[in-house]
Short mmCIF file of C-alpha atoms in Angstrom, two decimals:
data_model
loop_
_atom_site.label_atom_id
_atom_site.label_comp_id
_atom_site.label_asym_id
_atom_site.label_seq_id
_atom_site.Cartn_x
_atom_site.Cartn_y
_atom_site.Cartn_z
CA MET A 1 0.00 0.00 0.00
CA ASP A 2 1.39 3.37 -1.02
CA THR A 3 1.19 5.89 1.83
CA THR A 4 2.99 9.02 2.91
CA VAL A 5 3.60 7.73 6.43
CA ASP A 6 6.86 5.88 7.01
CA LEU A 7 6.03 3.64 9.94
CA ASP A 8 9.67 2.57 10.30
CA THR A 9 10.44 6.07 11.55
CA PHE A 10 8.64 5.38 14.80
CA SER A 11 10.82 2.41 15.65
CA SER A 12 13.88 4.66 15.73
CA LEU A 13 12.22 7.69 17.34
CA VAL A 14 10.50 5.91 20.25
CA GLU A 15 13.03 5.54 23.04
CA ARG A 16 12.74 3.73 26.32
CA PRO A 17 11.81 5.71 29.45
CA ASP A 18 14.75 6.94 31.54
CA GLU A 19 16.14 3.90 33.36
CA SER A 20 18.48 5.98 35.57
CA ALA A 21 15.50 7.92 36.90
CA ARG A 22 13.68 4.66 37.57
CA ARG A 23 16.64 3.29 39.54
CA ALA A 24 16.95 6.52 41.50
CA ALA A 25 13.25 6.30 42.40
CA ASP A 26 13.70 2.71 43.60
CA GLU A 27 16.65 3.78 45.75
CA ARG A 28 14.61 6.60 47.29
CA TRP A 29 12.04 4.16 48.60
CA GLN A 30 14.80 2.19 50.31
CA GLU A 31 16.60 5.25 51.67
CA ALA A 32 13.37 6.57 53.17
CA GLY A 33 13.50 3.80 55.78
CA ARG A 34 10.28 2.17 54.60
CA PRO A 35 9.96 -1.61 54.20
CA ARG A 36 10.51 -2.65 50.61
CA GLY A 37 7.14 -3.34 49.03
CA GLY A 38 5.34 -1.63 51.89
CA LEU A 39 3.33 0.52 49.51
CA GLY A 40 2.73 -2.32 47.09
CA LYS A 41 1.89 -1.29 43.53
CA LEU A 42 2.34 2.39 44.37
CA GLU A 43 6.09 1.87 44.49
CA GLU A 44 6.17 0.41 40.99
CA LEU A 45 3.88 3.15 39.68
CA GLY A 46 6.02 5.84 41.28
CA SER A 47 9.14 4.42 39.67
CA TRP A 48 7.37 4.25 36.30
CA LEU A 49 6.32 7.89 36.62
CA SER A 50 9.91 8.85 37.37
CA SER A 51 11.12 7.00 34.29
CA VAL A 52 8.58 8.52 31.89
CA GLN A 53 9.20 11.98 33.33
CA GLY A 54 12.96 11.41 33.19
CA ARG A 55 13.50 12.77 36.67
CA SER A 56 13.67 11.92 40.35
CA PRO A 57 12.15 13.08 42.64
CA VAL A 58 9.04 12.46 40.62
CA ARG A 59 6.78 15.37 39.73
CA PRO A 60 3.21 14.75 40.99
CA VAL A 61 0.59 14.33 38.27
CA SER A 62 -0.91 17.79 37.90
CA ALA A 63 -2.38 18.04 34.39
CA PRO A 64 -4.15 14.78 33.50
CA LYS A 65 -6.42 14.70 30.44
CA VAL A 66 -9.23 12.28 29.62
CA LEU A 67 -9.07 11.85 25.85
CA LEU A 68 -11.92 10.09 24.03
CA PHE A 69 -11.88 9.23 20.32
CA ALA A 70 -15.41 8.81 18.90
CA ALA A 71 -16.56 6.99 15.76
CA ASP A 72 -19.34 4.84 14.36
CA HIS A 73 -18.81 1.41 12.78
CA GLY A 74 -20.67 -0.24 9.94
CA VAL A 75 -20.84 -3.61 11.71
CA ALA A 76 -23.21 -2.08 14.27
CA ALA A 77 -25.95 -2.40 11.64
CA LEU A 78 -25.75 -6.19 12.11
CA GLY A 79 -27.02 -5.87 15.68
CA VAL A 80 -23.79 -6.85 17.42
CA SER A 81 -24.50 -4.44 20.29
CA ARG A 82 -27.38 -3.69 22.63
CA LEU A 83 -26.89 -0.01 21.86
CA PRO A 84 -28.73 1.51 18.88
CA ALA A 85 -26.71 1.47 15.68
CA GLN A 86 -28.31 4.69 14.47
CA GLY A 87 -27.55 7.66 16.68
CA GLY A 88 -26.18 5.67 19.61
CA THR A 89 -22.64 7.01 19.39
CA ALA A 90 -23.78 10.60 18.88
CA ALA A 91 -26.01 10.37 21.96
CA ARG A 92 -23.10 9.14 24.06
CA VAL A 93 -20.89 11.96 22.80
CA ARG A 94 -23.56 14.50 23.76
CA ALA A 95 -23.80 12.97 27.24
CA VAL A 96 -20.06 13.37 27.71
CA LEU A 97 -20.11 16.95 26.47
CA ASP A 98 -23.04 18.00 28.68
CA GLY A 99 -21.44 16.41 31.74
CA SER A 100 -24.07 13.74 32.42
CA ALA A 101 -21.95 10.71 31.38
CA PRO A 102 -20.12 8.81 34.15
CA VAL A 103 -16.71 9.63 32.68
CA ALA A 104 -17.46 13.35 32.78
CA ARG A 105 -18.46 13.21 36.42
CA LEU A 106 -15.46 11.10 37.38
CA ALA A 107 -13.07 13.36 35.50
CA ALA A 108 -14.44 16.35 37.41
CA ARG A 109 -14.13 14.45 40.69
CA TYR A 110 -10.47 13.60 40.13
CA GLY A 111 -9.44 16.92 38.61
CA ALA A 112 -8.88 15.81 35.02
CA ASP A 113 -9.76 17.85 31.95
CA LEU A 114 -11.81 16.07 29.31
CA ARG A 115 -11.60 16.15 25.51
CA VAL A 116 -13.64 14.39 22.83
CA VAL A 117 -12.21 13.94 19.32
CA ASP A 118 -14.87 13.02 16.75
CA VAL A 119 -13.13 11.24 13.88
CA ALA A 120 -16.06 9.35 12.33
CA VAL A 121 -19.36 9.81 14.19
CA ASP A 122 -22.30 9.28 11.83
CA SER A 123 -23.97 12.62 12.48
CA ASP A 124 -24.07 16.15 11.16
CA PRO A 125 -20.79 17.88 12.13
CA ALA A 126 -22.88 20.86 13.20
CA ASP A 127 -24.25 18.75 16.08
CA PHE A 128 -20.99 19.19 18.02
CA PRO A 129 -18.64 22.09 18.82
CA ASP A 130 -15.98 22.94 16.25
CA GLU A 131 -13.15 21.76 18.48
CA VAL A 132 -14.76 18.30 18.73
CA VAL A 133 -15.12 17.79 14.95
CA ALA A 134 -11.85 19.50 13.96
CA HIS A 135 -10.24 16.14 13.12
CA ARG A 136 -13.26 14.39 11.61
CA ILE A 137 -12.38 12.08 8.71
CA ARG A 138 -15.80 10.84 7.57
CA ARG A 139 -19.25 9.81 8.81
CA GLY A 140 -19.01 6.24 10.09
CA SER A 141 -16.84 3.43 8.76
CA GLY A 142 -17.44 0.57 6.33
CA ARG A 143 -18.90 -2.81 7.34
CA ILE A 144 -15.66 -4.69 7.82
CA ASP A 145 -17.07 -8.19 7.27
CA ILE A 146 -17.75 -7.36 3.61
CA GLU A 147 -15.84 -4.13 2.83
CA ASP A 148 -12.96 -1.96 3.99
CA ALA A 149 -13.60 0.38 6.89
CA LEU A 150 -11.65 3.20 5.22
CA THR A 151 -9.95 4.05 1.97
CA PRO A 152 -6.14 4.11 2.05
CA GLU A 153 -6.20 7.92 1.95
CA GLU A 154 -8.70 8.09 4.84
CA THR A 155 -6.59 5.66 6.86
CA VAL A 156 -3.53 7.89 6.53
CA ARG A 157 -5.56 11.00 7.37
CA ALA A 158 -6.95 9.33 10.52
CA PHE A 159 -3.50 8.12 11.56
CA ARG A 160 -2.09 11.63 11.07
CA ALA A 161 -5.01 13.11 13.02
CA GLY A 162 -4.08 10.96 16.01
CA MET A 163 -0.47 12.12 15.72
CA ALA A 164 -1.62 15.73 15.63
CA VAL A 165 -3.74 15.25 18.76
CA ALA A 166 -0.70 13.82 20.57
CA ASP A 167 1.30 16.91 19.63
CA GLU A 168 -1.51 19.19 20.78
CA GLU A 169 -1.68 17.48 24.18
CA ALA A 170 2.10 17.42 24.67
CA ASP A 171 2.41 21.07 23.69
CA SER A 172 -0.44 22.11 26.00
CA GLY A 173 1.30 20.68 29.08
CA THR A 174 -0.76 17.52 29.60
CA ASP A 175 1.36 15.18 31.76
CA LEU A 176 -0.82 12.04 31.69
CA VAL A 177 -3.45 10.91 29.17
CA LEU A 178 -6.36 8.71 30.20
CA LEU A 179 -7.33 7.21 26.86
CA GLY A 180 -10.81 6.01 25.95
CA ASP A 181 -13.25 5.63 23.10
CA ILE A 182 -16.91 6.09 22.21
CA GLY A 183 -18.45 3.98 19.47
CA VAL A 184 -21.25 1.46 18.97
CA GLY A 185 -19.83 -1.78 17.53
CA SER A 186 -16.25 -0.94 18.47
CA THR A 187 -15.64 -4.07 20.57
CA THR A 188 -16.37 -6.20 17.50
CA VAL A 189 -13.75 -4.30 15.50
CA ALA A 190 -11.26 -4.56 18.37
CA ALA A 191 -11.79 -8.31 18.59
CA VAL A 192 -11.01 -8.65 14.87
CA LEU A 193 -7.71 -6.77 15.20
CA VAL A 194 -6.63 -8.71 18.29
CA GLY A 195 -7.68 -12.03 16.78
CA ALA A 196 -5.74 -11.30 13.60
CA LEU A 197 -2.60 -10.14 15.40
CA CYS A 198 -2.66 -12.98 17.94
CA GLY A 199 -3.60 -15.68 15.43
CA THR A 200 -6.74 -16.84 17.22
CA ASP A 201 -10.20 -17.76 15.98
CA ALA A 202 -13.33 -15.67 16.43
CA ALA A 203 -14.71 -17.51 19.47
CA ALA A 204 -11.50 -16.90 21.44
CA VAL A 205 -11.81 -13.11 21.17
CA CYS A 206 -15.57 -12.56 21.01
CA GLY A 207 -16.80 -10.99 24.23
CA ARG A 208 -20.11 -9.74 25.56
CA GLY A 209 -19.35 -6.07 24.88
CA SER A 210 -22.44 -4.05 25.80
CA GLY A 211 -23.98 -7.01 27.63
CA ILE A 212 -25.31 -9.03 24.70
CA ASP A 213 -27.15 -12.33 25.08
CA ASP A 214 -26.19 -15.69 23.56
CA ARG A 215 -28.07 -15.11 20.30
CA VAL A 216 -26.40 -11.77 19.63
CA TRP A 217 -23.05 -13.22 20.72
CA MET A 218 -23.37 -15.79 17.91
CA VAL A 219 -24.07 -13.01 15.40
CA LYS A 220 -21.07 -11.08 16.70
CA CYS A 221 -18.86 -14.16 16.55
CA ALA A 222 -19.84 -14.83 12.93
CA THR A 223 -19.12 -11.19 12.06
CA ILE A 224 -15.65 -11.44 13.64
CA ARG A 225 -15.01 -14.70 11.77
CA ASP A 226 -15.87 -13.14 8.41
CA SER A 227 -13.83 -10.03 9.19
CA LEU A 228 -10.80 -12.11 10.20
CA ARG A 229 -10.79 -13.62 6.73
CA ARG A 230 -10.39 -10.12 5.34
CA ALA A 231 -7.77 -9.12 7.93
CA ARG A 232 -5.29 -11.96 7.53
CA PRO A 233 -4.10 -11.13 3.99
CA VAL A 234 -2.97 -7.64 5.10
CA LEU A 235 -1.34 -8.54 8.42
CA GLY A 236 2.08 -7.44 7.19
CA ASP A 237 0.94 -3.82 6.66
CA GLN A 238 -0.42 -2.17 9.78
CA LEU A 239 -2.00 0.76 7.94
CA ALA A 240 -3.67 -1.60 5.47
CA LEU A 241 -4.96 -3.66 8.41
CA LEU A 242 -6.44 -0.58 10.09
CA GLY A 243 -8.06 0.46 6.83
CA ALA A 244 -9.46 -2.96 5.98
CA THR A 245 -10.78 -4.11 9.35
CA GLY A 246 -10.33 -1.17 11.74
CA GLY A 247 -11.88 2.27 11.47
CA ALA A 248 -11.06 5.95 11.72
CA ASP A 249 -10.95 5.84 15.52
CA PHE A 250 -8.64 2.80 15.53
CA ALA A 251 -6.26 4.42 13.05
CA ALA A 252 -6.31 7.71 14.98
CA ILE A 253 -5.72 6.04 18.36
CA THR A 254 -2.82 4.04 16.93
CA GLY A 255 -1.24 7.20 15.53
CA PHE A 256 -1.85 8.95 18.84
CA LEU A 257 -0.20 6.20 20.89
CA LEU A 258 2.91 6.18 18.73
CA GLN A 259 3.35 9.95 18.60
CA ALA A 260 2.66 10.21 22.35
CA ALA A 261 5.54 7.78 22.90
CA VAL A 262 7.75 9.91 20.63
CA ARG A 263 6.80 12.98 22.68
CA ARG A 264 7.34 11.07 25.97
CA LEU A 265 3.74 11.54 27.02
CA PRO A 266 2.56 8.67 29.27
CA VAL A 267 -0.82 7.07 28.55
CA VAL A 268 -3.24 4.95 30.58
CA LEU A 269 -5.23 2.53 28.40
CA ASP A 270 -8.89 1.83 29.08
CA GLY A 271 -10.85 -0.95 27.39
CA VAL A 272 -10.51 -3.45 24.57
CA VAL A 273 -10.42 -0.74 21.88
CA SER A 274 -7.35 1.06 23.23
CA SER A 275 -5.65 -2.27 23.95
CA ALA A 276 -6.25 -3.42 20.35
CA CYS A 277 -4.76 -0.18 19.03
CA ALA A 278 -1.82 -0.60 21.40
CA LEU A 279 -1.22 -4.06 19.94
CA VAL A 280 -1.09 -2.60 16.43
CA ALA A 281 1.23 0.17 17.63
CA GLN A 282 3.55 -2.37 19.25
CA ARG A 283 4.03 -4.00 15.86
CA ILE A 284 5.26 -0.64 14.57
CA ALA A 285 7.48 0.40 17.53
CA PHE A 286 8.32 -2.37 19.99
CA ARG A 287 9.45 0.03 22.75
CA ALA A 288 6.20 2.02 22.75
CA PRO A 289 4.34 -0.10 25.37
CA GLU A 290 6.82 1.05 28.02
CA TRP A 291 5.08 4.46 27.88
CA TRP A 292 1.67 2.96 28.65
CA ARG A 293 -0.12 1.44 31.61
CA ALA A 294 -3.27 -0.69 31.52
CA GLY A 295 -5.95 1.02 33.57
CA GLN A 296 -8.28 -1.90 34.11
CA SER A 297 -9.44 -5.33 33.02
CA SER A 298 -12.87 -5.20 31.41
CA GLY A 299 -13.34 -8.96 31.19
CA GLU A 300 -13.24 -8.92 27.38
CA PRO A 301 -11.23 -11.93 26.16
CA ALA A 302 -9.64 -9.88 23.37
CA GLN A 303 -8.34 -7.37 25.90
CA ALA A 304 -6.80 -10.12 28.02
CA LYS A 305 -5.00 -11.52 24.96
CA ALA A 306 -3.77 -8.07 23.94
CA TYR A 307 -2.41 -7.29 27.39
CA ASP A 308 -0.70 -10.66 27.55
CA ARG A 309 1.03 -9.93 24.25
CA LEU A 310 1.90 -6.40 25.41
CA THR A 311 3.10 -7.71 28.82
CA LEU A 312 0.91 -5.12 30.57
CA THR A 313 -0.82 -5.91 33.87
CA PRO A 314 -4.10 -4.06 34.56
CA LEU A 315 -3.98 -1.79 37.58
CA GLN A 316 -7.55 -2.69 38.55
CA ASP A 317 -10.18 -5.34 37.82
CA GLN A 318 -13.55 -3.65 38.17
CA GLY A 319 -15.18 -5.39 35.20
CA ILE A 320 -16.17 -2.07 33.63
CA THR A 321 -17.37 -2.59 30.06
CA VAL A 322 -18.96 0.79 29.29
CA GLY A 323 -15.80 2.13 27.67
CA GLU A 324 -15.62 5.94 27.46
CA GLY A 325 -12.39 5.95 29.46
CA VAL A 326 -14.10 5.15 32.77
CA GLY A 327 -11.64 2.38 33.67
CA ALA A 328 -8.66 4.57 32.85
CA VAL A 329 -10.03 7.43 34.94
CA LEU A 330 -10.46 5.14 37.94
CA ALA A 331 -6.73 4.39 37.76
CA LEU A 332 -5.90 8.11 38.04
CA PRO A 333 -6.07 8.28 41.88
CA LEU A 334 -3.54 5.44 42.07
CA LEU A 335 -1.09 7.29 39.83
CA GLN A 336 -1.66 10.54 41.68
CA ALA A 337 -1.04 8.78 44.99
CA ALA A 338 2.13 7.17 43.65
CA GLY A 339 3.46 10.51 42.43
CA ASP A 340 2.57 12.29 45.66
CA ALA A 341 4.06 9.61 47.91
CA LEU A 342 7.35 9.39 46.05
CA ALA A 343 7.68 13.15 45.75
CA GLU A 344 7.05 13.73 49.44
CA GLU A 345 9.53 11.11 50.65
CA ALA A 346 12.40 12.80 48.76
CA PRO A 347 15.44 12.46 51.05
CA ARG A 348 17.59 14.15 48.41
CA PRO A 349 17.22 15.29 44.81
CA PHE A 350 18.40 13.08 42.02
CA VAL A 351 21.48 14.46 40.24
CA PRO A 352 22.37 12.70 36.96
CA THR A 353 25.98 11.59 36.83
CA ALA A 354 26.31 12.87 33.28
CA PRO A 355 23.74 15.56 32.52
CA LYS A 356 22.80 15.66 28.89
CA GLU A 357 20.92 18.15 26.84
CA GLN A 358 17.44 16.87 26.01
CA PRO A 359 16.86 16.68 22.25
CA LYS A 360 13.97 18.53 20.70
CA LEU A 361 11.25 15.95 20.21
CA PRO A 362 9.82 15.88 16.69
CA SER A 363 6.21 16.85 16.12
CA ALA A 364 3.97 15.14 13.61
CA ALA A 365 4.65 17.96 11.17
CA ASP A 366 8.43 17.44 11.59
CA LEU A 367 8.05 13.72 10.86
CA LEU A 368 6.01 14.34 7.74
CA ARG A 369 8.49 16.90 6.39
CA ARG A 370 11.21 14.23 6.51
CA LEU A 371 9.29 11.94 4.23
#
C-alpha cells in the first residue's frame, strides 16, 4: 500500500523511558526507611512515573487529560450491540459533552480535563462544537465483514489526526493521558484486530461487549469470523490492516499512541479498543508499550490476549465494560497517589551523573516533512 507515512520512523524515534530515573526512584524508597514493598503497587507506579518523566524526585501528576476518540462502525448495523446502531454514538458523545456521562463526572471528581475527538461519528458535524469535529475524517466506517472500513487515503488521514492530537496534548502541558473511546460496535472491531494479530479464531476473542445475550453473541462471533478472513491477507501492513478491518478511531488512536511515545507523554489505556490499538502500535514500535499502563481489566477476552502480548498488567479489575475511558479514569487516583508519595519522601534530589541536553522531540509535522 502506497502511503505518505513511514512507519519505520517510529521504531527509531521511540526511546525507552529513563532507566536511571527509575533506579533513583527505587533507591529513594529504600533510603526513606520504609519496608521494601510496603506501599505495594504504588512503588512500581512511582518508579514508572519517574522513568517517563525522566526525573527523580518524581513530579506529581498535575495536568491529567481524559481523551476520548469517537466513531461509528458499519458492523453495528448487524445488531452486534445492545446499543442503537443509528444515533447511539452521537447520543453518548452528547452525554459526555453535557457532563451527564459517568466519565465526565469522574473526570471532574479527580481533577482531570476532558476532551472528545470526533473522527467518524455518523452525524451532522454541526451537532458538536468545532473543536470536537476539527479532526473528523468521515461519517461512520465501512462494514468490515464485507468491505474496507476506510480508503487508504482516509486511513492515513486518521492516523495523522491521532499524531496531531498527541502533539496538541504534549504542547499544552498535559502530563498524563487517560485514553478512551466512544463507538457502537467498536468491541467487535477490536476483537477482529486482536484475533488477527494474535492468530486466534473468532470464538477466542468474542466478548459480551455491551452485555449481549447468547443469540447476539453468535451473530457477533460470525461477524468477527468473516472479518478475520479479510484481515489476515494484510497482516504485514499495519495501515492496510487498520483500513481494511479497523476504522477511523482505531487508526487515529494508533497514531496517537505512537506519537505520544515519541513525545514522551505517558498514557493509561482503558478498554478493549485502546488495547487493540496498542497491539497494532507495538508491531510498529516495539518500545512504545513502556510508555503505557493498563488502567483496568474489562473482562473482554480480546483485551486479556492483547495485554498478555503487550506484557501489561491491569492496575484494577472492576469489570467495567462501558468504555468511554471510565476504567482509565479510575486508575488516576492510584497514579496521583504514587506521584505524591514518592515526591514527598524525597530524602535528596536526584542528580544525573552525566547531565545531557534533552533533544527537541519531533512533532507530527516534523516527521512528515522528513518523508
